[in-house]
Short mmCIF file of C-alpha atoms in Angstrom, two decimals:
data_model
loop_
_atom_site.label_atom_id
_atom_site.label_comp_id
_atom_site.label_asym_id
_atom_site.label_seq_id
_atom_site.Cartn_x
_atom_site.Cartn_y
_atom_site.Cartn_z
CA UNK A 1 -2.28 58.06 69.63
CA UNK A 2 -1.46 59.16 65.93
CA UNK A 3 -1.57 55.24 65.10
CA UNK A 4 -5.04 54.95 66.62
CA UNK A 5 -6.32 58.31 64.69
CA UNK A 6 -4.94 56.80 61.56
CA UNK A 7 -6.63 53.50 61.97
CA UNK A 8 -9.97 55.06 62.69
CA UNK A 9 -9.48 57.34 59.80
CA UNK A 10 -9.06 54.23 57.55
CA UNK A 11 -11.90 52.40 58.98
CA UNK A 12 -14.03 55.63 58.27
CA UNK A 13 -12.53 56.05 54.79
CA UNK A 14 -13.38 52.52 53.71
CA UNK A 15 -16.91 52.35 55.10
CA UNK A 16 -17.62 55.48 53.36
CA UNK A 17 -16.10 54.01 50.09
CA UNK A 18 -18.26 50.97 50.50
CA UNK A 19 -21.46 53.37 50.48
CA UNK A 20 -20.27 55.16 47.00
CA UNK A 21 -22.15 54.58 43.83
CA UNK A 22 -21.06 51.46 42.06
CA UNK A 23 -20.26 53.57 39.08
CA UNK A 24 -18.65 56.97 38.79
CA UNK A 25 -19.69 59.68 36.15
CA UNK A 26 -16.17 60.84 36.49
CA UNK A 27 -14.95 57.50 35.37
CA UNK A 28 -17.38 57.50 32.59
CA UNK A 29 -16.61 61.00 31.48
CA UNK A 30 -12.90 60.18 31.58
CA UNK A 31 -13.28 56.95 29.45
CA UNK A 32 -15.23 58.81 26.57
CA UNK A 33 -13.18 61.61 26.55
CA UNK A 34 -9.84 59.90 25.86
CA UNK A 35 -11.25 58.58 22.77
CA UNK A 36 -9.89 55.13 23.48
CA UNK A 37 -11.10 51.73 21.88
CA UNK A 38 -14.03 51.66 23.88
CA UNK A 39 -17.20 53.36 25.08
CA UNK A 40 -18.72 53.82 28.54
CA UNK A 41 -22.10 54.53 30.16
CA UNK A 42 -24.24 53.47 32.86
CA UNK A 43 -24.67 50.10 33.38
CA UNK A 44 -25.95 49.99 36.99
CA UNK A 45 -28.91 51.56 38.89
CA UNK A 46 -27.96 54.62 40.88
CA UNK A 47 -28.86 52.79 44.10
CA UNK A 48 -26.39 50.20 43.39
CA UNK A 49 -23.48 50.62 45.96
CA UNK A 50 -19.80 49.69 45.38
CA UNK A 51 -19.94 46.70 47.92
CA UNK A 52 -22.81 45.66 46.28
CA UNK A 53 -21.11 45.48 42.91
CA UNK A 54 -18.07 43.85 44.41
CA UNK A 55 -20.50 40.87 45.43
CA UNK A 56 -20.30 40.24 41.64
CA UNK A 57 -16.55 39.56 41.67
CA UNK A 58 -15.96 36.23 43.21
CA UNK A 59 -13.10 34.97 41.76
CA UNK A 60 -10.37 34.11 44.45
CA UNK A 61 -6.60 34.68 43.60
CA UNK A 62 -4.45 31.95 44.42
CA UNK A 63 -0.94 32.40 46.21
CA UNK A 64 1.70 30.16 44.84
CA UNK A 65 1.34 27.27 42.56
CA UNK A 66 -1.62 26.33 40.62
CA UNK A 67 -3.43 22.82 41.21
CA UNK A 68 -3.70 22.09 37.37
CA UNK A 69 -1.28 20.96 35.04
CA UNK A 70 -0.15 23.35 32.09
CA UNK A 71 -1.50 22.67 28.52
CA UNK A 72 1.08 23.95 25.84
CA UNK A 73 1.23 23.86 21.86
CA UNK A 74 3.23 23.99 19.45
CA UNK A 75 2.86 27.25 17.45
CA UNK A 76 2.72 25.27 13.97
CA UNK A 77 -0.08 22.88 14.61
CA UNK A 78 -2.83 24.59 12.87
CA UNK A 79 -3.43 28.06 11.00
CA UNK A 80 -5.25 30.55 13.17
CA UNK A 81 -7.85 32.62 11.64
CA UNK A 82 -7.92 36.39 12.07
CA UNK A 83 -11.68 36.09 13.49
CA UNK A 84 -13.32 33.34 15.06
CA UNK A 85 -16.72 32.82 16.74
CA UNK A 86 -17.64 29.38 18.33
CA UNK A 87 -21.25 30.28 17.75
CA UNK A 88 -20.58 30.02 14.22
CA UNK A 89 -18.09 26.90 14.17
CA UNK A 90 -20.41 25.02 16.34
CA UNK A 91 -23.79 26.16 15.06
CA UNK A 92 -25.63 23.13 16.63
CA UNK A 93 -24.21 24.16 20.11
CA UNK A 94 -24.77 28.07 19.67
CA UNK A 95 -27.81 28.10 22.13
CA UNK A 96 -25.25 27.14 24.52
CA UNK A 97 -22.38 28.87 23.56
CA UNK A 98 -24.19 32.14 23.08
CA UNK A 99 -26.08 31.66 26.46
CA UNK A 100 -25.98 34.48 29.00
CA UNK A 101 -26.05 33.55 32.29
CA UNK A 102 -27.27 35.72 35.22
CA UNK A 103 -25.53 34.88 38.64
CA UNK A 104 -27.72 37.03 40.56
CA UNK A 105 -26.50 38.79 43.73
CA UNK A 106 -24.02 36.27 44.26
CA UNK A 107 -20.04 35.87 43.77
CA UNK A 108 -20.71 32.72 41.72
CA UNK A 109 -19.02 33.79 38.52
CA UNK A 110 -15.78 30.92 39.11
CA UNK A 111 -18.58 28.27 39.27
CA UNK A 112 -21.18 29.70 36.76
CA UNK A 113 -18.65 30.36 33.82
CA UNK A 114 -16.64 27.17 34.74
CA UNK A 115 -20.05 25.02 34.27
CA UNK A 116 -21.09 27.03 30.99
CA UNK A 117 -17.63 26.32 29.26
CA UNK A 118 -17.91 22.49 30.20
CA UNK A 119 -21.46 22.73 28.88
CA UNK A 120 -20.34 23.70 25.64
CA UNK A 121 -17.31 21.50 25.52
CA UNK A 122 -20.02 18.58 26.03
CA UNK A 123 -21.99 19.70 23.30
CA UNK A 124 -19.29 20.19 20.87
CA UNK A 125 -17.40 17.13 21.91
CA UNK A 126 -20.30 15.06 21.54
CA UNK A 127 -21.57 16.73 18.18
CA UNK A 128 -24.45 17.87 19.75
CA UNK A 129 -26.06 14.69 21.38
CA UNK A 130 -25.41 16.40 24.52
CA UNK A 131 -27.23 19.69 24.87
CA UNK A 132 -28.41 20.07 28.50
CA UNK A 133 -26.69 22.72 30.65
CA UNK A 134 -24.64 21.68 33.67
CA UNK A 135 -25.34 22.82 36.93
CA UNK A 136 -23.50 25.80 38.59
CA UNK A 137 -25.65 25.02 41.86
CA UNK A 138 -24.13 22.02 42.41
CA UNK A 139 -20.60 23.21 41.79
CA UNK A 140 -20.94 26.58 44.18
CA UNK A 141 -22.56 24.73 46.63
CA UNK A 142 -21.25 21.29 47.15
CA UNK A 143 -17.34 21.85 46.26
CA UNK A 144 -16.15 22.65 49.43
CA UNK A 145 -12.09 23.11 48.59
CA UNK A 146 -13.62 25.20 45.58
CA UNK A 147 -13.96 28.52 48.04
CA UNK A 148 -17.13 29.70 49.53
CA UNK A 149 -19.95 29.62 47.09
CA UNK A 150 -21.34 33.42 46.88
CA UNK A 151 -18.49 34.70 48.73
CA UNK A 152 -16.24 33.42 45.95
CA UNK A 153 -14.07 30.56 44.67
CA UNK A 154 -10.73 29.40 42.83
CA UNK A 155 -11.58 28.36 38.97
CA UNK A 156 -8.70 26.11 39.04
CA UNK A 157 -10.43 23.88 41.91
CA UNK A 158 -13.60 23.91 39.97
CA UNK A 159 -12.00 22.39 37.02
CA UNK A 160 -10.11 19.58 39.34
CA UNK A 161 -13.62 18.95 40.91
CA UNK A 162 -14.83 18.42 37.27
CA UNK A 163 -12.38 15.73 37.03
CA UNK A 164 -12.60 14.02 40.28
CA UNK A 165 -16.12 14.20 40.91
CA UNK A 166 -18.33 15.68 38.03
CA UNK A 167 -21.85 17.73 37.97
CA UNK A 168 -25.30 17.17 37.31
CA UNK A 169 -26.98 18.95 34.87
CA UNK A 170 -29.13 22.16 35.57
CA UNK A 171 -30.62 25.09 33.83
CA UNK A 172 -31.44 28.60 34.65
CA UNK A 173 -33.57 29.76 37.74
CA UNK A 174 -37.03 28.74 37.04
CA UNK A 175 -36.36 26.75 34.16
CA UNK A 176 -37.15 23.48 35.71
CA UNK A 177 -34.40 22.08 33.34
CA UNK A 178 -31.92 19.45 34.69
CA UNK A 179 -31.21 17.78 37.93
CA UNK A 180 -30.14 21.18 39.84
CA UNK A 181 -31.11 24.33 38.07
CA UNK A 182 -29.48 27.49 39.25
CA UNK A 183 -30.87 28.48 42.76
CA UNK A 184 -31.04 32.42 42.95
CA UNK A 185 -33.45 34.25 41.04
CA UNK A 186 -32.21 36.93 38.22
CA UNK A 187 -31.97 40.21 39.44
CA UNK A 188 -31.80 43.66 38.06
CA UNK A 189 -28.00 45.34 38.48
CA UNK A 190 -28.90 47.61 35.78
CA UNK A 191 -30.56 51.06 34.95
CA UNK A 192 -33.71 49.78 33.13
CA UNK A 193 -34.99 46.43 33.06
CA UNK A 194 -38.08 44.29 34.67
CA UNK A 195 -36.19 42.12 36.95
CA UNK A 196 -36.02 42.77 40.90
CA UNK A 197 -33.46 44.82 41.77
CA UNK A 198 -30.32 43.16 43.32
CA UNK A 199 -30.05 45.21 46.29
CA UNK A 200 -33.39 44.48 47.11
CA UNK A 201 -32.51 40.95 47.39
CA UNK A 202 -30.81 41.33 50.88
CA UNK A 203 -27.43 39.61 50.05
CA UNK A 204 -28.36 36.10 49.68
CA UNK A 205 -26.36 33.50 51.34
CA UNK A 206 -25.05 30.48 49.45
CA UNK A 207 -27.77 27.75 49.38
CA UNK A 208 -27.04 24.33 50.93
CA UNK A 209 -25.39 21.07 49.18
CA UNK A 210 -28.19 18.76 48.17
CA UNK A 211 -27.17 15.24 47.28
CA UNK A 212 -30.38 14.91 45.13
CA UNK A 213 -31.99 16.56 42.20
CA UNK A 214 -33.74 19.62 43.50
CA UNK A 215 -36.16 19.39 40.38
CA UNK A 216 -38.31 16.80 41.34
CA UNK A 217 -39.77 16.58 37.75
CA UNK A 218 -36.07 15.41 36.42
CA UNK A 219 -36.12 11.68 36.24
CA UNK A 220 -32.45 10.46 35.84
CA UNK A 221 -31.08 9.60 39.33
CA UNK A 222 -28.58 12.42 40.76
CA UNK A 223 -25.96 9.81 41.21
CA UNK A 224 -25.89 8.67 37.62
CA UNK A 225 -26.46 12.20 36.00
CA UNK A 226 -22.70 13.48 36.69
CA UNK A 227 -20.58 14.54 33.92
CA UNK A 228 -16.84 14.46 34.14
CA UNK A 229 -13.57 15.73 32.52
CA UNK A 230 -10.98 12.99 31.20
CA UNK A 231 -8.46 15.86 32.11
CA UNK A 232 -8.15 19.20 33.48
CA UNK A 233 -5.57 22.09 32.70
CA UNK A 234 -4.59 25.70 32.58
CA UNK A 235 -3.75 26.77 29.30
CA UNK A 236 -0.19 28.51 29.05
CA UNK A 237 -0.39 32.26 28.70
CA UNK A 238 0.44 32.48 25.01
CA UNK A 239 -2.10 34.26 22.80
CA UNK A 240 -1.89 31.41 19.90
CA UNK A 241 -1.89 28.52 22.62
CA UNK A 242 -5.23 29.76 24.01
CA UNK A 243 -6.44 30.29 20.39
CA UNK A 244 -5.51 26.88 19.45
CA UNK A 245 -7.07 25.35 22.70
CA UNK A 246 -10.43 26.89 21.50
CA UNK A 247 -10.32 25.88 18.12
CA UNK A 248 -9.49 22.42 19.09
CA UNK A 249 -12.29 22.19 21.95
CA UNK A 250 -14.12 25.17 22.53
CA UNK A 251 -14.66 28.01 24.43
CA UNK A 252 -12.38 28.55 27.54
CA UNK A 253 -12.74 30.34 31.32
CA UNK A 254 -10.59 33.26 32.18
CA UNK A 255 -10.12 34.93 35.20
CA UNK A 256 -8.92 38.50 35.40
CA UNK A 257 -8.68 41.62 37.51
CA UNK A 258 -11.56 44.01 37.12
CA UNK A 259 -11.09 47.86 37.49
CA UNK A 260 -13.93 50.15 38.27
CA UNK A 261 -14.23 51.53 34.11
CA UNK A 262 -15.12 47.93 33.14
CA UNK A 263 -18.24 48.17 35.36
CA UNK A 264 -19.55 50.87 32.80
CA UNK A 265 -18.24 48.98 29.48
CA UNK A 266 -20.92 49.38 26.71
CA UNK A 267 -19.20 48.88 23.34
CA UNK A 268 -15.91 48.52 21.51
CA UNK A 269 -12.79 47.01 22.77
CA UNK A 270 -12.14 47.54 26.49
CA UNK A 271 -8.87 48.25 27.79
CA UNK A 272 -8.12 49.80 31.17
CA UNK A 273 -8.31 53.48 31.09
CA UNK A 274 -9.08 54.86 34.75
CA UNK A 275 -10.41 53.67 38.23
CA UNK A 276 -9.81 51.68 41.10
CA UNK A 277 -9.04 47.68 41.18
CA UNK A 278 -12.63 46.29 42.18
CA UNK A 279 -12.06 42.46 42.41
CA UNK A 280 -11.26 39.22 40.45
CA UNK A 281 -13.99 37.93 37.86
CA UNK A 282 -14.38 34.61 35.58
CA UNK A 283 -15.82 34.64 32.57
CA UNK A 284 -15.86 32.83 29.17
CA UNK A 285 -13.90 33.36 25.92
CA UNK A 286 -15.91 32.30 23.04
CA UNK A 287 -14.00 33.76 20.15
CA UNK A 288 -11.48 36.53 18.99
CA UNK A 289 -11.11 39.28 16.10
CA UNK A 290 -9.79 42.77 15.13
CA UNK A 291 -12.11 46.08 15.57
CA UNK A 292 -10.57 49.15 14.10
CA UNK A 293 -7.22 48.01 14.19
CA UNK A 294 -7.23 46.71 17.91
CA UNK A 295 -6.93 42.87 18.35
CA UNK A 296 -9.66 41.72 20.94
CA UNK A 297 -10.98 38.34 22.79
CA UNK A 298 -14.80 37.87 22.35
CA UNK A 299 -16.27 37.23 25.76
CA UNK A 300 -19.68 36.24 27.46
CA UNK A 301 -20.35 38.06 31.20
CA UNK A 302 -23.14 36.72 33.64
CA UNK A 303 -24.31 39.69 34.61
CA UNK A 304 -27.41 38.99 32.23
CA UNK A 305 -28.42 40.66 28.98
CA UNK A 306 -28.79 44.25 30.08
CA UNK A 307 -25.19 44.62 31.20
CA UNK A 308 -22.39 45.93 28.47
CA UNK A 309 -23.15 44.47 25.01
CA UNK A 310 -26.35 42.54 25.55
CA UNK A 311 -24.28 40.64 27.91
CA UNK A 312 -21.06 40.12 25.76
CA UNK A 313 -17.76 42.25 25.89
CA UNK A 314 -14.27 42.52 23.94
CA UNK A 315 -11.22 42.99 25.63
CA UNK A 316 -7.59 43.96 24.07
CA UNK A 317 -5.67 40.61 23.09
CA UNK A 318 -2.28 40.07 23.15
CA UNK A 319 -1.15 42.47 25.87
CA UNK A 320 -2.26 40.27 29.07
CA UNK A 321 -5.00 43.33 29.73
CA UNK A 322 -6.01 43.05 33.28
CA UNK A 323 -4.21 39.59 33.68
CA UNK A 324 -6.77 38.32 30.93
CA UNK A 325 -4.44 35.78 29.36
CA UNK A 326 -2.90 34.69 32.63
CA UNK A 327 -5.61 32.46 33.76
CA UNK A 328 -7.01 30.27 31.19
CA UNK A 329 -8.67 26.98 32.35
CA UNK A 330 -10.34 24.39 30.37
CA UNK A 331 -10.59 20.68 30.03
CA UNK A 332 -11.72 17.25 27.71
CA UNK A 333 -15.14 16.33 28.34
CA UNK A 334 -15.80 12.37 29.45
CA UNK A 335 -18.40 11.29 27.31
CA UNK A 336 -19.39 8.08 28.87
CA UNK A 337 -22.11 9.39 30.60
CA UNK A 338 -24.52 10.93 27.90
#
């Protein structure tokens, strides 16, 4: 009887937690009173619930060995600058590198960030001959071994898919750019904004996989529009190796654990202060630097430009903050189809 009551209590507690607001004022106050390296504030509308914000955290964690080889670097290959911003280094590709995606009310961060990184690397490797966006849609809807679309996926499988299959072009929702633009409408996660509220979208399902260009105005045939990597890999979990990889080839994809306080990031260099674990997330590292004595990674998120610092955030570098340096994926573009 006691075990049954305990089970019922756990179920009730979990259901209650799902209905809590996405952000906690207690967490925000705790961060700001701790005088740490960053500032917190409201990012999500008060009607946004815990179960809804968890939909954005779509990176699945793999048990056991990963599917990609490890890319290692000798420490003395190249001098590493104290500060670096890929937008400045490759200015012809800055519009791509600095682009902030909106994954909508969908756990497609694993696909959006992977497609964004490969887009940047295609532009950089081709010396800006390739400037189109690559399609997160094809990756999240057609890669059957990558996961479950809007319900989450694996970053390493995304890069394996790039190598063996490739993906077509495709811009933002409603952009009419490329073969398969992003299928889900941008929505308002946040306190102020002009978009439709994400909760009002009703938890959209993963769109169907289509073996043709959904943008009827796009002229290139679907089968001839695919872009691959010559090789895909995981970068070893050493700061200098990650920096070397970015210096050589461009932005990389990072997977990490999100805690409750991260949701309320506004400015500064994030480090976990308080709050429960919420899930896994995948993002794009575009550089690094030092702020008030704290080393950081410069990162673009995919929760539109109203979140955080205009869609970007900084996170503490060199201490594997929230596992941030343990899951770095990337690859070398195949330029034969540009």
